[in-house]
Coordinates of C-alpha atoms and ligand atoms in Angstrom, one line a residue:
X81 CA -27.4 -21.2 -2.6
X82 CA -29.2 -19.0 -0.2
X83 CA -33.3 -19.5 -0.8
X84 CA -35.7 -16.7 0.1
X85 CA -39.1 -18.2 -0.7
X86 CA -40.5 -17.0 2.7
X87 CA -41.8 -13.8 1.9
X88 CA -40.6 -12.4 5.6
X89 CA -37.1 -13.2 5.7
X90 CA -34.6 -10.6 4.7
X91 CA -31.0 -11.3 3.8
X92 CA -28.2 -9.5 5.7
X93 CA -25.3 -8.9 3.1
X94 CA -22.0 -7.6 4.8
X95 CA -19.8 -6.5 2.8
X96 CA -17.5 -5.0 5.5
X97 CA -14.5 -6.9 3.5
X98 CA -14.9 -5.5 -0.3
X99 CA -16.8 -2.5 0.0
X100 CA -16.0 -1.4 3.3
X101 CA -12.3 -1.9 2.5
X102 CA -12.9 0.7 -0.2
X103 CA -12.9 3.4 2.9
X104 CA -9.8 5.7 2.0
X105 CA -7.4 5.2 4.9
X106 CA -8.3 1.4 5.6
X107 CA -5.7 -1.9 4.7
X108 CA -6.9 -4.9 6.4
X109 CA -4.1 -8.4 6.2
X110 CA -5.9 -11.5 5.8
X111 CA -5.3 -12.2 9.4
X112 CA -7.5 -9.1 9.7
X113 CA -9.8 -10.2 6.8
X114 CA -10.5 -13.8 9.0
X115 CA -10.9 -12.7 12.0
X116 CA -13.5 -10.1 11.1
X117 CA -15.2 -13.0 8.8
X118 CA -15.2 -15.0 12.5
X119 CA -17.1 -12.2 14.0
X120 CA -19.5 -12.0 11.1
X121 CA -20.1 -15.8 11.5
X122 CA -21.6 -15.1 15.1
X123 CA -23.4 -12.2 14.1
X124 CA -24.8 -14.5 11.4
X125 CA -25.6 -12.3 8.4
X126 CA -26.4 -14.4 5.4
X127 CA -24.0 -13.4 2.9
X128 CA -20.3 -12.3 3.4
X129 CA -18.3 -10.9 0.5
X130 CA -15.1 -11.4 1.8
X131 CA -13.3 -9.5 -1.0
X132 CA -12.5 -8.9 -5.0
X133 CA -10.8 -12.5 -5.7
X134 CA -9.2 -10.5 -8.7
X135 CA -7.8 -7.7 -6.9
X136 CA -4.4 -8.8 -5.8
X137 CA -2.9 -12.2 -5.0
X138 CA -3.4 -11.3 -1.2
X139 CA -7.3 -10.4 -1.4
X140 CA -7.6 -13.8 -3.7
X141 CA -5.6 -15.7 -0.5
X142 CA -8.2 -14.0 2.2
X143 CA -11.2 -14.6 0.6
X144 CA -10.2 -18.1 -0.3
X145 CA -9.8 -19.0 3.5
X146 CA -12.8 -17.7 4.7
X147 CA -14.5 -19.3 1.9
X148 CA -12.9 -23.3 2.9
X149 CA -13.3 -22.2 6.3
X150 CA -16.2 -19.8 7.6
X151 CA -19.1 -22.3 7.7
X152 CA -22.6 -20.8 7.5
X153 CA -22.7 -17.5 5.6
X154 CA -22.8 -18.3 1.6
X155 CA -19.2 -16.2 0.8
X156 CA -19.3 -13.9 -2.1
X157 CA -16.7 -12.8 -4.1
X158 CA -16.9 -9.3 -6.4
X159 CA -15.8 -9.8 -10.1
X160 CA -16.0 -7.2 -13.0
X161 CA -18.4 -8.3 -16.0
X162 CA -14.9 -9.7 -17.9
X163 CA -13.8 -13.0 -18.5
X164 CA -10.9 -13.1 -16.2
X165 CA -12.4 -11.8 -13.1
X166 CA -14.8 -14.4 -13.3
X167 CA -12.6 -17.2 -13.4
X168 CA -10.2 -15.5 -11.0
X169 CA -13.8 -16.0 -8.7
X170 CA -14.4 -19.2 -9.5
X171 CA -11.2 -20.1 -8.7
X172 CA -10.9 -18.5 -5.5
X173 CA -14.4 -20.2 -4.6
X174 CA -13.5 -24.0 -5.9
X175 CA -14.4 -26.4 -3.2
X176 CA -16.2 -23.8 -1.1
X177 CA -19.4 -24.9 0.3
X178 CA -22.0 -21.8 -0.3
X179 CA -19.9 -19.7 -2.8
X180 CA -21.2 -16.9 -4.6
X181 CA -20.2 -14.8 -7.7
X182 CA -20.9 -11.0 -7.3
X183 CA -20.2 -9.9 -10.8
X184 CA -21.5 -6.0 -11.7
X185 CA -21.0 -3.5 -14.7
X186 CA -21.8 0.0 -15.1
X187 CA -25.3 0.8 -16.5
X188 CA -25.3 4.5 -16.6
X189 CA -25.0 6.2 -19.5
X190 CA -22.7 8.6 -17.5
X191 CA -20.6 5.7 -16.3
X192 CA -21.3 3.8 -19.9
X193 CA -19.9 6.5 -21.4
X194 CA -17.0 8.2 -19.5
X195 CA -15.6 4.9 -17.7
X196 CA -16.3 2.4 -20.0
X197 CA -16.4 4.1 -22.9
X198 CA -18.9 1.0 -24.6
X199 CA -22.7 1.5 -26.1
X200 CA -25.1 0.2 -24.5
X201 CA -25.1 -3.0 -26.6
X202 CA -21.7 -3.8 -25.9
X203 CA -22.8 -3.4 -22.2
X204 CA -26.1 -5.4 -22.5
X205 CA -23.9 -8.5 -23.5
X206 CA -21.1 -8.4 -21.4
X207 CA -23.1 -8.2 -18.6
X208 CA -25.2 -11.5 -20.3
X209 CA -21.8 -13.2 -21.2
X210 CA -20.2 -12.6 -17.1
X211 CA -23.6 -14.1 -15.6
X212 CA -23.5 -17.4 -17.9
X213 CA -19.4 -17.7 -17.1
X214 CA -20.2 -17.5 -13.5
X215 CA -23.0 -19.4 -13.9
X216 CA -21.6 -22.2 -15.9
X217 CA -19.5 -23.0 -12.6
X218 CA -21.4 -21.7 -9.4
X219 CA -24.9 -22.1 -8.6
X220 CA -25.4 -18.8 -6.7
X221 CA -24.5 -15.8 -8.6
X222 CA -25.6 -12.3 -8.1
X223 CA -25.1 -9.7 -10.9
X224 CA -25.0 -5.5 -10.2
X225 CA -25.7 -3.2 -12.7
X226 CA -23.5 -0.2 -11.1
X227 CA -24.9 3.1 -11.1
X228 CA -28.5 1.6 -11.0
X229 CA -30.4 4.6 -9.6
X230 CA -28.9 7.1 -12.4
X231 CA -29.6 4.7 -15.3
X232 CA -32.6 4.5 -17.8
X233 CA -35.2 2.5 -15.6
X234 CA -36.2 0.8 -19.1
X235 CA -32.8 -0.4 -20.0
X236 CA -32.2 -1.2 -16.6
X237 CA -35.4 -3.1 -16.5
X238 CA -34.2 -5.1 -19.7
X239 CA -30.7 -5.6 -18.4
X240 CA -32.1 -7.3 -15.1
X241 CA -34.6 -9.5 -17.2
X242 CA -31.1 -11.0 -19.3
X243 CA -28.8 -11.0 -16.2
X244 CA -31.9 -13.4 -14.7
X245 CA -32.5 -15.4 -17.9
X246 CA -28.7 -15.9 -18.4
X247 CA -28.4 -17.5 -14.4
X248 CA -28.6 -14.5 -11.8
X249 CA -30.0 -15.8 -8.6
X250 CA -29.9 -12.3 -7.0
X251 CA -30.1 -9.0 -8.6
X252 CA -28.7 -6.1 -6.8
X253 CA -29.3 -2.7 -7.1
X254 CA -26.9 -0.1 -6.3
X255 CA -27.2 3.4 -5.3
X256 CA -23.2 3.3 -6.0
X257 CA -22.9 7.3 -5.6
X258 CA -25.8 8.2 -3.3
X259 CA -28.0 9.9 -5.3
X260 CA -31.3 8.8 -4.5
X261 CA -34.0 9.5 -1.9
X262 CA -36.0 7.0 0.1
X263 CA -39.4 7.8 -2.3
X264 CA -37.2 7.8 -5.6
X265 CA -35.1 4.6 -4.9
X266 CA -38.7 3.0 -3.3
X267 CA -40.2 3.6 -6.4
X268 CA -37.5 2.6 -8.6
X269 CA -37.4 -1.0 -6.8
X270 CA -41.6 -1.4 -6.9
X271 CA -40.5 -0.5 -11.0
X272 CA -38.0 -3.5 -11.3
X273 CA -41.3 -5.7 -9.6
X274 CA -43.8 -4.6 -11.9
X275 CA -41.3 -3.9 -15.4
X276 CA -39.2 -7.4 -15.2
X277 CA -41.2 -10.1 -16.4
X278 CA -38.7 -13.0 -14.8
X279 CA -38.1 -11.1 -11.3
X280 CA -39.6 -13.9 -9.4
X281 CA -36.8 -16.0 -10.3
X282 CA -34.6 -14.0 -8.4
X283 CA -34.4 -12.5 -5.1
X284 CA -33.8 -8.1 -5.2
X285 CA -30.9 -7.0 -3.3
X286 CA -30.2 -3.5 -2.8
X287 CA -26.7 -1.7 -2.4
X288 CA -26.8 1.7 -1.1
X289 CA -24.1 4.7 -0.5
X290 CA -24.6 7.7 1.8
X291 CA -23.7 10.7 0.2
X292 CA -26.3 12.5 1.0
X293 CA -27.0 10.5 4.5
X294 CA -30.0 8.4 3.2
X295 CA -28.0 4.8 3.0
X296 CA -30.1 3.4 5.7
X297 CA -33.7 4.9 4.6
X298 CA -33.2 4.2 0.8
X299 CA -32.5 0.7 1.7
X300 CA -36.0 0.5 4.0
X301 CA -37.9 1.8 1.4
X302 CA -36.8 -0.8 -1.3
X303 CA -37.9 -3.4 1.6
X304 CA -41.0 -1.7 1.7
X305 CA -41.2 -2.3 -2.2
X306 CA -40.3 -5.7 -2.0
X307 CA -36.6 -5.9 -2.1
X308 CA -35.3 -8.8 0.1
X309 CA -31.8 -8.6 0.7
X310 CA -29.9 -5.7 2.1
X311 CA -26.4 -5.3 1.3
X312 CA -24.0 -2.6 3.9
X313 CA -21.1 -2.4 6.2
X314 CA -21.1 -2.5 9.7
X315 CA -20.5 1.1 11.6
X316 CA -21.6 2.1 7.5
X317 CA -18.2 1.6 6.2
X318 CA -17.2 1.6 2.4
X319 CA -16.3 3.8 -0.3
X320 CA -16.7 7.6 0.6
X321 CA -19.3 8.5 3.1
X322 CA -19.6 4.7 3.0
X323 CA -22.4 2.2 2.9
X324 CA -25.5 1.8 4.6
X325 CA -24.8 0.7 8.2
X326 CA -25.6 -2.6 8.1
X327 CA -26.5 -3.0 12.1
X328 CA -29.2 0.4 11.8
X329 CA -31.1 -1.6 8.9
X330 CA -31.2 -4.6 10.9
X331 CA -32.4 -2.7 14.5
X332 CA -35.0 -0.9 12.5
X333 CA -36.3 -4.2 10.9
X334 CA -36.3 -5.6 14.4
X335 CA -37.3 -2.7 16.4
X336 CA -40.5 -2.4 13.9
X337 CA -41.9 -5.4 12.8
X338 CA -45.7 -3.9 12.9
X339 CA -44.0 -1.8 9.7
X340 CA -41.6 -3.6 8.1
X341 CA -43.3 -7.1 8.7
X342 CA -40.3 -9.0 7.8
X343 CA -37.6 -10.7 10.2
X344 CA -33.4 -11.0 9.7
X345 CA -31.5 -14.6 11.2
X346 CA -29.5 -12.1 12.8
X347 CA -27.7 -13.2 16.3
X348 CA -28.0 -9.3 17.4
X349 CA -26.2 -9.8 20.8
X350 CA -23.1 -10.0 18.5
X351 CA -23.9 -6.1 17.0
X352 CA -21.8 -4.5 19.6
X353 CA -18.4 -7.0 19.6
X354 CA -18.8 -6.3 15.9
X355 CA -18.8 -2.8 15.7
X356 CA -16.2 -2.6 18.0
X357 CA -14.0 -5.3 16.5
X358 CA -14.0 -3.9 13.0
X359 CA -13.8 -0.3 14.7
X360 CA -10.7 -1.3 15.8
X361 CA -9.0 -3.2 13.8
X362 CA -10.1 -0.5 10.4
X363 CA -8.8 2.4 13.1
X364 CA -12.1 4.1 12.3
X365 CA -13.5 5.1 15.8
X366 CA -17.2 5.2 16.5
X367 CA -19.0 8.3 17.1
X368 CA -20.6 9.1 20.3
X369 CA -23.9 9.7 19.1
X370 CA -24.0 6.6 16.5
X371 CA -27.2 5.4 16.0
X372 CA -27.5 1.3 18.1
X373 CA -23.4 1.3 18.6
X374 CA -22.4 4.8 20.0
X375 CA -21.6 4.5 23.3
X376 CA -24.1 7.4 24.1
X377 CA -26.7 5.5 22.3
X378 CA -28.3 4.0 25.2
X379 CA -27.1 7.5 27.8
X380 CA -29.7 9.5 29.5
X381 CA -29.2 12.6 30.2
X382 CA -31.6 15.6 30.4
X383 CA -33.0 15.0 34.3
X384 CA -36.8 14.7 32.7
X385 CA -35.9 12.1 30.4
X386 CA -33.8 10.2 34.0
X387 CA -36.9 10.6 35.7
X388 CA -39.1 9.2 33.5
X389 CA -36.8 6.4 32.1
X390 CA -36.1 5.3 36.1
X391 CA -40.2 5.1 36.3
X392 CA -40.6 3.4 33.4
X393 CA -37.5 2.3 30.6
X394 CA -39.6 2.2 27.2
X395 CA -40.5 6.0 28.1
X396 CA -37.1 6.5 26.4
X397 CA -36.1 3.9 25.2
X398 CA -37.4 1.8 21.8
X399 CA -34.7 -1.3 22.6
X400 CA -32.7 -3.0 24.9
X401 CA -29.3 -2.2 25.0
X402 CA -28.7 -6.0 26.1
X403 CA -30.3 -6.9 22.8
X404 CA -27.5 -5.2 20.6
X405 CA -24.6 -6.8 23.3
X406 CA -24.5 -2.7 25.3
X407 CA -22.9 -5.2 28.5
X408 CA -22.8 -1.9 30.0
X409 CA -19.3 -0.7 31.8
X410 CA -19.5 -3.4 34.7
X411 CA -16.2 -3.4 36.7
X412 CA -15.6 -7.1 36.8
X413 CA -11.9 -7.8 37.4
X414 CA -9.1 -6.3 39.9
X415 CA -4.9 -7.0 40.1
X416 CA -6.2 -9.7 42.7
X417 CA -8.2 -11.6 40.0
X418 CA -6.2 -14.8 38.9
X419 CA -6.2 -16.8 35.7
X420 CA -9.4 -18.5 36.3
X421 CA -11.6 -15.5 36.6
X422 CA -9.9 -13.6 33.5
X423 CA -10.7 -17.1 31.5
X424 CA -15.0 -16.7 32.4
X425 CA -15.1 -13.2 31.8
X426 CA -12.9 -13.7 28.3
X427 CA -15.4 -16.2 27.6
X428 CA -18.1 -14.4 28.3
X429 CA -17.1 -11.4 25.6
X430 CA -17.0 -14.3 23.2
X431 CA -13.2 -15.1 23.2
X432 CA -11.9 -18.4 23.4
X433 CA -8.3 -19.2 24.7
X434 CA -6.2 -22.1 24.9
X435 CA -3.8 -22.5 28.2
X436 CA -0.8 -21.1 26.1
X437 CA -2.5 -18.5 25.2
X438 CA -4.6 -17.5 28.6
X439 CA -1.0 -17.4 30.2
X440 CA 0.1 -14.7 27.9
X441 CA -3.0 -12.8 28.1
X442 CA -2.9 -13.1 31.6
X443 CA 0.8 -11.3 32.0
X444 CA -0.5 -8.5 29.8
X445 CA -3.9 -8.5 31.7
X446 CA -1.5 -8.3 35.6
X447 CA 0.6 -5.6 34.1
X448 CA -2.5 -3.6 33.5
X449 CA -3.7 -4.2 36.7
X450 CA -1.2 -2.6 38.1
X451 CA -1.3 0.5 36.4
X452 CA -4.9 0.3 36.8
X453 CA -7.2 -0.5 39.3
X454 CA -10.1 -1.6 37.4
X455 CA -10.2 -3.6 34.4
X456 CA -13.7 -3.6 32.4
X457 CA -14.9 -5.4 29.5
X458 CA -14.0 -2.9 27.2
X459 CA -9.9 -3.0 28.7
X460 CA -10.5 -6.8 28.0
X461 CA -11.5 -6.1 24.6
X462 CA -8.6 -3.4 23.7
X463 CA -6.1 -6.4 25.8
X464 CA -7.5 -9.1 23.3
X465 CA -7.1 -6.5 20.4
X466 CA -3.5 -5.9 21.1
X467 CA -2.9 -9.5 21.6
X468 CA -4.3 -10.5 18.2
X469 CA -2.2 -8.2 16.6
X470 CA 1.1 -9.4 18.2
X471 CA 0.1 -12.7 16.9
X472 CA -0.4 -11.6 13.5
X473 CA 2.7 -9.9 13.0
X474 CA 4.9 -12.3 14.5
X475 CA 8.5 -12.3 12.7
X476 CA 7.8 -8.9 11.7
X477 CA 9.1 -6.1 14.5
X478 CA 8.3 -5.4 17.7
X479 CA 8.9 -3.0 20.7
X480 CA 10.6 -4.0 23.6
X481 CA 11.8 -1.3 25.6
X482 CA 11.0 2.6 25.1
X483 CA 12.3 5.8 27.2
X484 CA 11.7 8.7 26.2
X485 CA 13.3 12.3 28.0
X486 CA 11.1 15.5 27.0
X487 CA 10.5 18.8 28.1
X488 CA 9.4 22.1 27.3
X489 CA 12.9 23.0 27.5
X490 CA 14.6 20.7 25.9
X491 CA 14.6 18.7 22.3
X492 CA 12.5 15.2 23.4
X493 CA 15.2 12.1 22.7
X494 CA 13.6 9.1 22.5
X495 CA 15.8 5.9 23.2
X496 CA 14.2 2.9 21.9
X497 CA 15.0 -1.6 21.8
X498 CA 13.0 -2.9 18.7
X499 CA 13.2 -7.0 18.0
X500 CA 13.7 -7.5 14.7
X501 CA 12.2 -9.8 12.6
X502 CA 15.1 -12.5 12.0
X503 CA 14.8 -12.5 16.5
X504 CA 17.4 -10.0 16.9
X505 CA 16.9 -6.3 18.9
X506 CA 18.2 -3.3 18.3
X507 CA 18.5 0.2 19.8
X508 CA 19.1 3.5 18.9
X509 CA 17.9 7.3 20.5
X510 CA 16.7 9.9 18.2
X511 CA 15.5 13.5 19.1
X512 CA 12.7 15.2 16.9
X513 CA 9.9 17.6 17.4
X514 CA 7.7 16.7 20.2
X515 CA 7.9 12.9 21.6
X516 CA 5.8 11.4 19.4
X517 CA 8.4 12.4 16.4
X518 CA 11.5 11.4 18.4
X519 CA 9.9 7.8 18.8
X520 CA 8.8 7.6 15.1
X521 CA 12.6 8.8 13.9
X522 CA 14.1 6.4 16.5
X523 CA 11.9 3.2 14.7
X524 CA 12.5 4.9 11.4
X525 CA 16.3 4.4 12.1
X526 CA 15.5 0.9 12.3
X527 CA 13.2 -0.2 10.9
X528 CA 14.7 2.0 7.3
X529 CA 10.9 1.7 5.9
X530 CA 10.6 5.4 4.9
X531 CA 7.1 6.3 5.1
X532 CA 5.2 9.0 6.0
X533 CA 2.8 9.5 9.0
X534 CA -0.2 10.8 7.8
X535 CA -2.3 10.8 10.7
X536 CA -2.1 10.3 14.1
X537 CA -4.8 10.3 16.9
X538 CA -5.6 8.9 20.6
X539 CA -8.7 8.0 22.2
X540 CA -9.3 6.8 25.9
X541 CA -10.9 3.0 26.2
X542 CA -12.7 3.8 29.1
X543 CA -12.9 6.9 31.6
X544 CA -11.2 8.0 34.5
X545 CA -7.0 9.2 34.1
X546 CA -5.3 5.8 34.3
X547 CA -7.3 4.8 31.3
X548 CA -5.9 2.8 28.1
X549 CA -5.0 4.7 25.7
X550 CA -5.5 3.3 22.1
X551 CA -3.7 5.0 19.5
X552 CA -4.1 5.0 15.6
X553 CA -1.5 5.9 13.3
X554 CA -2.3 6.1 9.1
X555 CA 1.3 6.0 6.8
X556 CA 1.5 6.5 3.8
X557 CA 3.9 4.1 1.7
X558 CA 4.3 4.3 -2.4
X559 CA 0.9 6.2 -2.8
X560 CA -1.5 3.5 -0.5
X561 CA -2.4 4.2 3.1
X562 CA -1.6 1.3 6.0
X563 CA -2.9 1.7 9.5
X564 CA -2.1 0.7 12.9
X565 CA -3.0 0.9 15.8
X566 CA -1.5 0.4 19.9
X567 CA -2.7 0.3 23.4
X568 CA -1.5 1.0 26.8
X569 CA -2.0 3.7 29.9
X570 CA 1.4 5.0 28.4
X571 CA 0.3 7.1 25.3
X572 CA 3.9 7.4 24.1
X573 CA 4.3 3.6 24.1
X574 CA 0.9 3.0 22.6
X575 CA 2.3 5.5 19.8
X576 CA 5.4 3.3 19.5
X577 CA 3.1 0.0 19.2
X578 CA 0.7 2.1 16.6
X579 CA 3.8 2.8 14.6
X580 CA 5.4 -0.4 14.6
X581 CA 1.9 -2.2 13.4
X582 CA 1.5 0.0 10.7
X583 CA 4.6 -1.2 9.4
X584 CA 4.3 -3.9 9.9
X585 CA 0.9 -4.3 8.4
X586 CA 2.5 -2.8 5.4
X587 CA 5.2 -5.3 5.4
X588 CA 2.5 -7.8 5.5
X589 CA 0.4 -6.5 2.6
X590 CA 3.2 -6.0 0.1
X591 CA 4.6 -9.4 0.7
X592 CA 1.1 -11.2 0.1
X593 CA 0.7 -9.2 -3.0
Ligands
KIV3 O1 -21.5 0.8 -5.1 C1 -21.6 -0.1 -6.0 O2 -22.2 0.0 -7.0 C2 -20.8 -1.3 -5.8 C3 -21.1 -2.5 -6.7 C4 -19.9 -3.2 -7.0 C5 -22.2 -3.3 -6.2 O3 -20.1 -1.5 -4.8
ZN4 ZN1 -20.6 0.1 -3.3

């Protein structure tokens, strides 16, 4: 169980992996699911809720590896207040060693009323009856009431006082729609301290959406009212406008300890490989002008704010860009580079290869290098990307060989080799609209998946005209979105790769669910 006596320590709750896989347009595999949990390891935030155990058969397989597996975070699971998510949880947790329950219920009388359709008795003791269940198996359970910041402060006062006498060990409270402001939701949280007589048994989390833009400050302020654990998404993913951005709270806690007085565990080095892992892998770029992660966070432009920051750095600037892993743009590696100096530098970015492994990365990383004549971190990180998901869909299909004729005269025909996933390859040309279409019909005609492309986009890894390009593609299959993404200096191949991972990924998901 995680234990906040000390007064000074806040608790970083990610929940990139339930919440922020709420974002409409995201589908994550549970190769996704781990390797984002691995990243959140080194970041070490305190808590990861790795899913909703009750979900689907494939969310309950994820989160049950990261829980045997990821050591250090406690691992959450979400569970609605009813009998059978909770024992879905504790199943999904058995054997783990820091599991947690997250079990929550609507406490609105909008939600109470509309979505559940219940009084608020009925409420009252399902919430009472889901804490003891949890509690009955797992030490650490935290319980929700959902739609905090709309609900009757007095019933919601009562309902935290029986979720803690019944076994909560952390009560949360949600903003779930964004409603609040940072004095409102400050004051509601200095309430639940001075209305619940049991609240020193359990430590105040707090769960806030950004609706309206205040996710980050509404969660400050219920620090500065005492709350203790703050519970977000990194680059603010999650349902909606998503969730407070978990890697602002955490700069602003560190960047101001004369205010906020209290310190996170947090490795903060690791903020920028985790924005940009989850980034990529959720197909949700980063904008330019994000607060600690965009990549003109630490850019200065204006020639009075140059001269000044050259004279002295703090004149503009409140942190270190080394301090939230900005490695900068350094050119590093060149087509004459060999396998030795590919290894330090992967090392470096935090990636660890075995000889198998390096040798592949290495043919990938040579065939860039011809194309381009400097390779940077971030081409490193886009190579390792790509890599990763060729291992994850392996036995699904894959492109081998792509040509493509086009014109402004002419119909584009794109002639393309897929391997199939029984080993096989097969080829076919198609014509269609512009390039991009002739390649999706051509894999269409192969891969006989029929979905729809939804959405379609490029963006350049680094600067300059031979950059990578990384493409994401969003289909749409039976009503539920799958992304996927592709890189290379050919955008028209990267469009082929996008393609054939989102299919893939959707092949994936349906067959683990
Ligand atoms: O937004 C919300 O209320 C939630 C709960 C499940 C905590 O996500
Ligand atoms: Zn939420």
């Amino acid at each position: 169980m995680v234990e906040n006596n000390k007064n000074d320590k806040l608790l970083v709750f990610d929940t990139t992996l339930r919440d922020g896989e709420q974002s409409a347009g995201a589908s994550l595999t549970a190769q996704d699911k781990f390797r984002i949990a691995t990243q959140l390891q080194k970041l070490n935030v305190d808590i990861i809720e790795a899913g909703f155990a009750a979900s689907s058969p494939g969310d309950f397989a994820a989160v049950r590896k990261i829980a045997l597996e990821i050591e250090g975070p406690t691992i959450a699971t979400l569970a609605r207040a009813v009998p059978s998510d909770i024992d879905s949880a504790i199943a999904c947790l058995k054997g783990a060693s820091k599991p947690r329950i997250h079990t929550f219920l609507s406490v609105s009388d909008i939600h109470m009323l509309h979505q559940m359709k219940k009084d608020r008795e009925s409420i009252m003791s399902m919430a009472i009856d889901a804490v003891k269940r949890a509690r009955d198996s797992v030490q650490d359970v935290e319980f929700s009431p959902m739609d905090a910041s709309r609900s009757d402060p007095d019933y919601l006062y009562m309902m935290l006082e029986n979720a803690i006498a019944a076994g909560a060990t952390t009560v949360n409270i949600p903003d779930t729609v964004g409603y609040t402001n940072p004095q409102e939701f400050g004051e509601l949280i200095a309430g639940v301290f001075n209305n619940v007589s049991n609240i020193d048994k359990a430590i105040v989390s707090v769960h806030c959406h950004n609706d309206l833009g205040m996710a980050v400050a509404n969660s400050l302020s219920a620090l500065e009212n005492g709350a203790r654990q703050i519970e977000g998404c990194i680059n603010g993913l999650g349902e909606r406008a998503g969730n407070a951005a978990l890697e602002e709270v955490i700069m602003a806690v560190k960047t101001r300890p004369d205010h906020y007085g209290v310190e996170t565990d947090i490795n903060t080095p690791e903020i920028g490989p985790s924005s940009r892992l989850i980034s990529n892998i959720f197909g949700f770029p980063i904008q330019f002008n994000k607060a600690v992660t965009g990549q003109n966070a630490f850019r200065h432009s204006s020639g009075i704010h140059q001269d000044a920051f050259l004279k002295e750095r703090t004149t503009f600037e409140i942190m270190l860009p080394e301090e939230v892993g900005w490695k900068g743009d350094a050119i590093v590696l060149t087509k004459v580079s060999g396998r030795a100096g590919l290894k330090s530098r992967l090392e470096y970015l935090g990636y660890k290869v075995d000889d198998k492994e390096l040798l592949e990365i290495f043919n990938s990383f040579k065939n860039l290098a011809d194309q381009k004549k400097e390779i940077t971190d971030k081409d490193l990180e886009s190579l390792m990307s790509e890599f990763h998901r060729e291992l994850d869909t392996t036995e699904r299909f894959k492109v081998l060989d792509l040509d493509v004729v086009c014109g402004n005269k002419r119909d584009p025909v794109a002639s393309i080799t897929l391997e199939l996933p029984n080993g096989d390859s097969e080829s076919v040309s198609k014509s269609g609209t512009g390039p991009v279409d002739a390649v999706c019909n051509s894999i269409d005609s192969i891969t006989k998946q029929d979905v729809n492309l939804t959405e379609f986009s490029v963006s350049s890894v680094t600067e300059g005209i031979d950059a990578l390009g990384e493409v994401t593609i969003r289909i749409e299959k039976d009503g539920t979105i799958y992304s996927g993404q592709g890189s290379d200096t050919d955008i028209i191949f990267a469009s082929a790769k996008a393609y054939v991972n989102a299919i893939n990924r959707y092949l994936i998901i349906k067959s683990s669910n």
